[in-house]
mmCIF file of C-alpha atoms in Angstrom:
data_model
loop_
_atom_site.group_PDB
_atom_site.id
_atom_site.type_symbol
_atom_site.label_atom_id
_atom_site.label_comp_id
_atom_site.label_asym_id
_atom_site.label_seq_id
_atom_site.Cartn_x
_atom_site.Cartn_y
_atom_site.Cartn_z
ATOM 1 C CA MET A 30 87.120 -94.833 -181.537
ATOM 2 C CA ILE A 31 85.261 -98.061 -182.266
ATOM 3 C CA LEU A 32 82.516 -98.127 -184.876
ATOM 4 C CA SER A 33 80.098 -100.706 -183.473
ATOM 5 C CA ASN A 34 78.281 -103.207 -185.665
ATOM 6 C CA PRO A 35 76.211 -106.348 -185.035
ATOM 7 C CA TYR A 36 78.815 -108.257 -187.082
ATOM 8 C CA PRO A 37 82.354 -108.207 -185.623
ATOM 9 C CA VAL A 38 84.028 -108.190 -189.047
ATOM 10 C CA CYS A 39 82.379 -104.828 -189.744
ATOM 11 C CA GLU A 40 83.538 -103.195 -186.509
ATOM 12 C CA PHE A 41 86.439 -100.781 -186.926
ATOM 13 C CA ASP A 42 88.695 -99.139 -184.353
ATOM 14 C CA SER A 43 90.414 -95.977 -185.594
ATOM 15 C CA CYS A 44 93.078 -96.179 -182.831
ATOM 16 C CA ARG A 45 96.573 -96.131 -184.344
ATOM 17 C CA GLU A 46 98.378 -97.396 -181.241
ATOM 18 C CA PRO A 47 98.055 -101.216 -181.282
ATOM 19 C CA LEU A 48 99.428 -103.391 -178.505
ATOM 20 C CA ILE A 49 101.736 -105.299 -180.864
ATOM 21 C CA THR A 50 103.851 -103.630 -183.545
ATOM 22 C CA PRO A 51 106.121 -105.262 -186.147
ATOM 23 C CA GLY A 52 109.139 -103.258 -185.024
ATOM 24 C CA GLY A 53 109.523 -105.405 -181.928
ATOM 25 C CA PHE A 54 109.882 -108.555 -184.026
ATOM 26 C CA MET A 55 112.263 -107.024 -186.557
ATOM 27 C CA ALA A 56 114.569 -105.033 -184.235
ATOM 28 C CA GLU A 57 117.662 -107.194 -184.792
ATOM 29 C CA GLN A 58 117.449 -107.263 -188.588
ATOM 30 C CA PRO A 59 119.302 -104.803 -190.852
ATOM 31 C CA ALA A 60 117.455 -102.025 -192.652
ATOM 32 C CA LEU A 61 116.244 -102.845 -196.160
ATOM 33 C CA PRO A 62 116.313 -100.796 -199.385
ATOM 34 C CA PRO A 63 113.218 -98.618 -199.832
ATOM 35 C CA ARG A 64 111.925 -100.383 -202.958
ATOM 36 C CA CYS A 65 110.753 -103.971 -202.742
ATOM 37 C CA VAL A 66 109.442 -106.679 -205.066
ATOM 38 C CA ILE A 67 107.137 -109.289 -203.546
ATOM 39 C CA THR A 68 106.462 -112.414 -205.588
ATOM 40 C CA PHE A 69 104.351 -115.508 -205.007
ATOM 41 C CA PHE A 70 106.537 -117.500 -207.416
ATOM 42 C CA ARG A 71 108.821 -119.488 -205.114
ATOM 43 C CA ARG A 72 110.500 -121.717 -207.708
ATOM 44 C CA GLU A 73 111.275 -118.839 -210.033
ATOM 45 C CA LEU A 74 112.594 -116.648 -207.225
ATOM 46 C CA LEU A 75 114.853 -119.412 -205.939
ATOM 47 C CA ALA A 76 116.159 -119.923 -209.482
ATOM 48 C CA LEU A 77 116.829 -116.193 -209.803
ATOM 49 C CA ALA A 78 118.596 -116.115 -206.439
ATOM 50 C CA GLU A 79 120.828 -119.003 -207.501
ATOM 51 C CA GLU A 80 121.543 -117.578 -210.952
ATOM 52 C CA LYS A 81 122.393 -114.096 -209.663
ATOM 53 C CA LYS A 82 123.972 -115.290 -206.395
ATOM 54 C CA LEU A 83 121.659 -112.988 -204.473
ATOM 55 C CA PRO A 84 122.647 -112.449 -200.839
ATOM 56 C CA VAL A 85 120.061 -112.994 -198.102
ATOM 57 C CA THR A 86 119.719 -109.735 -196.207
ATOM 58 C CA GLY A 87 116.927 -110.670 -193.804
ATOM 59 C CA TRP A 88 114.013 -112.987 -193.046
ATOM 60 C CA LEU A 89 110.269 -112.973 -192.664
ATOM 61 C CA HIS A 90 109.582 -115.431 -189.857
ATOM 62 C CA SER A 91 106.510 -117.461 -188.980
ATOM 63 C CA GLU A 92 105.802 -120.570 -186.937
ATOM 64 C CA VAL A 93 105.595 -122.757 -190.040
ATOM 65 C CA LEU A 94 107.789 -121.061 -192.653
ATOM 66 C CA ASP A 95 110.663 -118.582 -192.915
ATOM 67 C CA ASN A 96 110.942 -116.552 -196.121
ATOM 68 C CA PRO A 97 114.345 -115.161 -197.138
ATOM 69 C CA ILE A 98 114.627 -111.513 -198.160
ATOM 70 C CA TYR A 99 117.141 -111.144 -200.992
ATOM 71 C CA ARG A 100 119.105 -108.047 -201.961
ATOM 72 C CA TYR A 101 119.129 -107.457 -205.714
ATOM 73 C CA ARG A 102 121.280 -104.870 -207.474
ATOM 74 C CA ARG A 103 119.621 -103.574 -210.632
ATOM 75 C CA GLU A 104 121.608 -102.712 -213.739
ATOM 76 C CA ASP A 105 121.451 -99.011 -212.796
ATOM 77 C CA GLY A 106 123.234 -99.789 -209.515
ATOM 78 C CA GLU A 107 120.291 -99.341 -207.147
ATOM 79 C CA ASP A 108 119.664 -102.052 -204.589
ATOM 80 C CA ILE A 109 116.159 -103.368 -204.078
ATOM 81 C CA CYS A 110 114.910 -106.315 -202.048
ATOM 82 C CA ILE A 111 112.897 -109.298 -203.255
ATOM 83 C CA THR A 112 110.967 -111.738 -201.116
ATOM 84 C CA MET A 113 107.880 -113.935 -200.932
ATOM 85 C CA PRO A 114 104.796 -113.116 -198.872
ATOM 86 C CA PHE A 115 102.826 -115.199 -196.443
ATOM 87 C CA LEU A 116 99.599 -116.455 -197.970
ATOM 88 C CA ALA A 117 96.048 -115.094 -197.825
ATOM 89 C CA ALA A 118 94.945 -111.719 -196.511
ATOM 90 C CA PRO A 119 96.340 -111.960 -192.938
ATOM 91 C CA GLY A 120 99.700 -113.126 -194.281
ATOM 92 C CA ALA A 121 99.742 -110.367 -196.895
ATOM 93 C CA ALA A 122 99.134 -107.712 -194.240
ATOM 94 C CA CYS A 123 101.867 -109.086 -191.964
ATOM 95 C CA THR A 124 104.298 -109.182 -194.893
ATOM 96 C CA ILE A 125 103.811 -105.494 -195.714
ATOM 97 C CA GLU A 126 103.819 -104.459 -192.047
ATOM 98 C CA GLU A 127 107.112 -106.210 -191.347
ATOM 99 C CA LEU A 128 108.887 -105.110 -194.531
ATOM 100 C CA HIS A 129 107.714 -101.552 -193.871
ATOM 101 C CA ALA A 130 109.159 -101.767 -190.351
ATOM 102 C CA LEU A 131 112.492 -102.774 -191.911
ATOM 103 C CA GLY A 132 112.589 -99.753 -194.206
ATOM 104 C CA CYS A 133 110.668 -100.658 -197.360
ATOM 105 C CA ARG A 134 108.698 -97.662 -198.634
ATOM 106 C CA GLY A 135 107.334 -98.834 -201.996
ATOM 107 C CA PHE A 136 106.167 -102.224 -203.272
ATOM 108 C CA VAL A 137 105.614 -103.950 -206.607
ATOM 109 C CA ILE A 138 103.876 -107.307 -206.156
ATOM 110 C CA CYS A 139 103.451 -110.065 -208.732
ATOM 111 C CA GLY A 140 101.291 -113.160 -208.502
ATOM 112 C CA GLY A 141 98.642 -115.236 -210.223
ATOM 113 C CA ALA A 142 94.851 -115.178 -210.029
ATOM 114 C CA GLY A 143 91.816 -117.076 -211.196
ATOM 115 C CA ALA A 144 90.147 -115.702 -214.324
ATOM 116 C CA LEU A 145 86.462 -114.837 -213.922
ATOM 117 C CA CYS A 146 85.737 -113.796 -217.502
ATOM 118 C CA LYS A 147 85.107 -116.183 -220.378
ATOM 119 C CA GLY A 148 87.721 -115.974 -223.094
ATOM 120 C CA SER A 149 90.569 -114.852 -220.865
ATOM 121 C CA THR A 150 94.028 -115.715 -222.101
ATOM 122 C CA LEU A 151 96.319 -117.764 -219.888
ATOM 123 C CA GLY A 152 99.185 -115.519 -218.818
ATOM 124 C CA GLU A 153 97.622 -112.164 -219.670
ATOM 125 C CA VAL A 154 98.671 -109.409 -217.273
ATOM 126 C CA ILE A 155 96.101 -107.649 -215.112
ATOM 127 C CA LEU A 156 96.802 -104.478 -213.139
ATOM 128 C CA PRO A 157 94.120 -104.315 -210.420
ATOM 129 C CA THR A 158 92.825 -100.826 -209.727
ATOM 130 C CA ALA A 159 90.607 -101.948 -206.827
ATOM 131 C CA ALA A 160 89.769 -105.052 -204.823
ATOM 132 C CA LEU A 161 86.372 -106.238 -203.638
ATOM 133 C CA ARG A 162 86.762 -106.830 -199.901
ATOM 134 C CA ASP A 163 85.396 -110.347 -199.421
ATOM 135 C CA GLU A 164 87.951 -111.131 -196.696
ATOM 136 C CA GLY A 165 88.455 -110.045 -193.098
ATOM 137 C CA THR A 166 91.863 -108.414 -192.759
ATOM 138 C CA SER A 167 91.160 -105.146 -194.579
ATOM 139 C CA TYR A 168 88.357 -104.351 -192.111
ATOM 140 C CA HIS A 169 90.963 -103.946 -189.364
ATOM 141 C CA TYR A 170 92.765 -101.242 -191.372
ATOM 142 C CA LEU A 171 89.910 -99.317 -192.991
ATOM 143 C CA PRO A 172 86.257 -98.653 -192.166
ATOM 144 C CA PRO A 173 83.776 -101.042 -193.811
ATOM 145 C CA ALA A 174 83.255 -100.504 -197.535
ATOM 146 C CA ARG A 175 82.689 -102.765 -200.478
ATOM 147 C CA GLU A 176 85.976 -102.032 -202.225
ATOM 148 C CA VAL A 177 89.455 -100.686 -201.571
ATOM 149 C CA ALA A 178 91.399 -98.895 -204.288
ATOM 150 C CA CYS A 179 95.004 -99.498 -205.275
ATOM 151 C CA HIS A 180 97.341 -96.618 -204.419
ATOM 152 C CA PRO A 181 96.524 -94.241 -207.317
ATOM 153 C CA GLU A 182 100.038 -92.891 -207.938
ATOM 154 C CA ALA A 183 101.531 -96.390 -207.806
ATOM 155 C CA ALA A 184 98.878 -97.791 -210.153
ATOM 156 C CA ALA A 185 99.435 -94.973 -212.660
ATOM 157 C CA PHE A 186 103.213 -95.447 -212.474
ATOM 158 C CA ALA A 187 102.881 -99.200 -213.025
ATOM 159 C CA ALA A 188 100.564 -98.668 -215.998
ATOM 160 C CA ALA A 189 102.983 -96.207 -217.570
ATOM 161 C CA GLY A 190 105.834 -98.626 -216.954
ATOM 162 C CA LEU A 191 104.028 -101.529 -218.613
ATOM 163 C CA GLU A 192 103.306 -99.344 -221.628
ATOM 164 C CA ARG A 193 106.934 -98.234 -221.771
ATOM 165 C CA LEU A 194 108.051 -101.866 -221.703
ATOM 166 C CA GLY A 195 105.543 -102.794 -224.419
ATOM 167 C CA ILE A 196 103.710 -105.287 -222.187
ATOM 168 C CA PRO A 197 99.958 -105.588 -222.912
ATOM 169 C CA TYR A 198 97.803 -105.417 -219.805
ATOM 170 C CA THR A 199 94.232 -104.987 -218.617
ATOM 171 C CA THR A 200 93.014 -102.891 -215.706
ATOM 172 C CA GLY A 201 90.016 -103.678 -213.551
ATOM 173 C CA LYS A 202 88.803 -104.949 -210.218
ATOM 174 C CA THR A 203 89.797 -108.140 -208.469
ATOM 175 C CA TRP A 204 87.774 -110.187 -205.995
ATOM 176 C CA THR A 205 89.686 -111.008 -202.805
ATOM 177 C CA THR A 206 88.234 -113.965 -200.928
ATOM 178 C CA ASP A 207 89.275 -115.888 -197.826
ATOM 179 C CA ALA A 208 87.740 -119.153 -199.001
ATOM 180 C CA ILE A 209 89.226 -120.749 -202.098
ATOM 181 C CA TYR A 210 86.856 -123.706 -201.778
ATOM 182 C CA ARG A 211 83.746 -121.506 -201.579
ATOM 183 C CA GLU A 212 84.010 -119.905 -204.998
ATOM 184 C CA THR A 213 80.546 -120.981 -206.102
ATOM 185 C CA PRO A 214 79.097 -120.479 -209.605
ATOM 186 C CA ALA A 215 76.599 -117.933 -208.277
ATOM 187 C CA LEU A 216 79.312 -115.894 -206.545
ATOM 188 C CA VAL A 217 81.567 -116.022 -209.605
ATOM 189 C CA GLU A 218 78.723 -114.690 -211.755
ATOM 190 C CA ALA A 219 77.887 -111.968 -209.224
ATOM 191 C CA ARG A 220 81.481 -110.801 -208.924
ATOM 192 C CA ARG A 221 81.905 -110.823 -212.700
ATOM 193 C CA ASP A 222 78.724 -108.739 -213.082
ATOM 194 C CA GLU A 223 80.227 -106.315 -210.585
ATOM 195 C CA GLY A 224 83.248 -105.816 -212.820
ATOM 196 C CA CYS A 225 85.794 -108.175 -211.253
ATOM 197 C CA LEU A 226 88.235 -109.741 -213.707
ATOM 198 C CA THR A 227 90.051 -112.061 -211.313
ATOM 199 C CA VAL A 228 89.827 -113.795 -207.956
ATOM 200 C CA GLU A 229 92.675 -114.165 -205.471
ATOM 201 C CA MET A 230 93.271 -114.025 -201.704
ATOM 202 C CA GLU A 231 95.516 -111.039 -200.925
ATOM 203 C CA ALA A 232 94.943 -107.853 -202.952
ATOM 204 C CA ALA A 233 92.364 -106.241 -200.639
ATOM 205 C CA ALA A 234 94.728 -106.652 -197.683
ATOM 206 C CA PHE A 235 97.715 -105.329 -199.655
ATOM 207 C CA PHE A 236 95.715 -102.281 -200.739
ATOM 208 C CA ALA A 237 94.280 -101.667 -197.250
ATOM 209 C CA VAL A 238 97.666 -101.740 -195.502
ATOM 210 C CA SER A 239 99.091 -99.565 -198.276
ATOM 211 C CA GLN A 240 96.321 -97.006 -197.725
ATOM 212 C CA TYR A 241 96.588 -97.178 -193.926
ATOM 213 C CA HIS A 242 100.322 -96.424 -193.926
ATOM 214 C CA GLY A 243 100.378 -94.267 -197.075
ATOM 215 C CA ILE A 244 102.762 -96.656 -198.845
ATOM 216 C CA PRO A 245 102.873 -96.717 -202.665
ATOM 217 C CA LEU A 246 102.022 -100.256 -203.752
ATOM 218 C CA ALA A 247 100.980 -101.812 -207.052
ATOM 219 C CA GLN A 248 100.190 -105.406 -207.924
ATOM 220 C CA LEU A 249 100.557 -107.352 -211.157
ATOM 221 C CA LEU A 250 98.490 -110.498 -211.631
ATOM 222 C CA TYR A 251 98.525 -112.978 -214.463
ATOM 223 C CA ALA A 252 95.377 -114.818 -215.497
ATOM 224 C CA GLY A 253 95.906 -118.387 -214.367
ATOM 225 C CA ASP A 254 93.210 -120.968 -213.736
ATOM 226 C CA ASP A 255 89.774 -120.394 -215.253
ATOM 227 C CA VAL A 256 86.712 -120.328 -212.983
ATOM 228 C CA SER A 257 84.395 -118.722 -215.517
ATOM 229 C CA GLY A 258 82.753 -121.928 -216.750
ATOM 230 C CA GLU A 259 80.592 -124.695 -215.364
ATOM 231 C CA SER A 260 83.662 -126.489 -214.019
ATOM 232 C CA TRP A 261 87.114 -125.425 -212.902
ATOM 233 C CA ASP A 262 89.878 -125.440 -215.505
ATOM 234 C CA SER A 263 93.346 -125.371 -213.942
ATOM 235 C CA ARG A 264 94.964 -124.591 -217.330
ATOM 236 C CA ARG A 265 98.125 -125.846 -215.588
ATOM 237 C CA TRP A 266 98.420 -122.307 -214.268
ATOM 238 C CA ASP A 267 100.994 -123.214 -211.623
ATOM 239 C CA SER A 268 103.444 -124.616 -214.179
ATOM 240 C CA GLN A 269 103.702 -121.485 -216.343
ATOM 241 C CA ARG A 270 107.331 -120.933 -215.434
ATOM 242 C CA GLY A 271 108.095 -118.634 -218.362
ATOM 243 C CA VAL A 272 105.171 -116.369 -217.518
ATOM 244 C CA ARG A 273 106.199 -116.260 -213.878
ATOM 245 C CA TRP A 274 109.860 -115.588 -214.615
ATOM 246 C CA ASP A 275 108.926 -112.768 -216.980
ATOM 247 C CA LEU A 276 106.565 -111.222 -214.428
ATOM 248 C CA ILE A 277 109.307 -111.126 -211.788
ATOM 249 C CA GLN A 278 111.593 -109.424 -214.301
ATOM 250 C CA THR A 279 108.833 -106.941 -215.124
ATOM 251 C CA ALA A 280 108.280 -106.169 -211.446
ATOM 252 C CA ILE A 281 112.005 -105.523 -211.026
ATOM 253 C CA ARG A 282 111.953 -103.125 -213.983
ATOM 254 C CA LEU A 283 108.941 -101.308 -212.546
ATOM 255 C CA THR A 284 110.863 -100.505 -209.358
ATOM 256 C CA GLU A 285 113.009 -98.075 -211.366
ATOM 257 C CA ASP A 286 112.009 -94.668 -209.947
ATOM 258 C CA PHE A 287 108.912 -96.260 -208.392
ATOM 259 C CA PRO A 288 107.311 -93.782 -205.966
ATOM 260 C CA ILE A 289 108.134 -94.343 -202.302
ATOM 261 C CA LYS A 290 106.733 -93.079 -199.029
ATOM 262 C CA GLN A 291 108.943 -90.178 -197.994
ATOM 263 C CA GLN A 292 110.403 -89.912 -194.511
ATOM 264 C CA GLY A 293 107.945 -88.309 -192.120
ATOM 265 C CA GLU A 294 104.878 -88.960 -194.280
#
């Protein structure tokens, strides 16, 4: 059933039988382990793959870029997979859809985000509990609403895991936008007043697809560039290799006993 609206982005069709499904694209690839780490940190992941001699077990394909899916054996002997997503909300949704079609049933994601609050510390870890839906993709998975929550069991598990590992973190909302070059001072102030700690381009889509399919999914962000002031401060956020390496390692640790979608759910 289609919920009509004068604005197409706010229309929602509850039909669960789309014309195109990810299974058709992934049919010839081998099944993946149920637990998966997704990271936006290409250089650090490639370094990890080289150091650990990680085998490539599959691919995420697109017209402009193919992302390898690595198999990683944790110290406890369980295999997980690690890969990179496609960018922005549509790419995030496709990434989860295709990995889910290959057998992944639980996700820990790590990436960076812009800091909205004055006084934020470069590299501090944020565990988003909800995302403000200022993008378009989530509206194709869920009826219109201002926010979408992170999977509650996954968020609670990730929080407990961070505490167990002794890693300080902050919880709160994140602002997901489609337009990196339209983050205006007025919008930054409005989103901050609404309780958003960070801004990025994928969380709302990750959370929406997770909710649509009932897949446990949690996301770790680190506070990178600072957009809280009168001008943008990059803080050299994209060169924080130690922070990024550590966050990948943390995500791997959090997959230990991470909840997964059970067969038939």
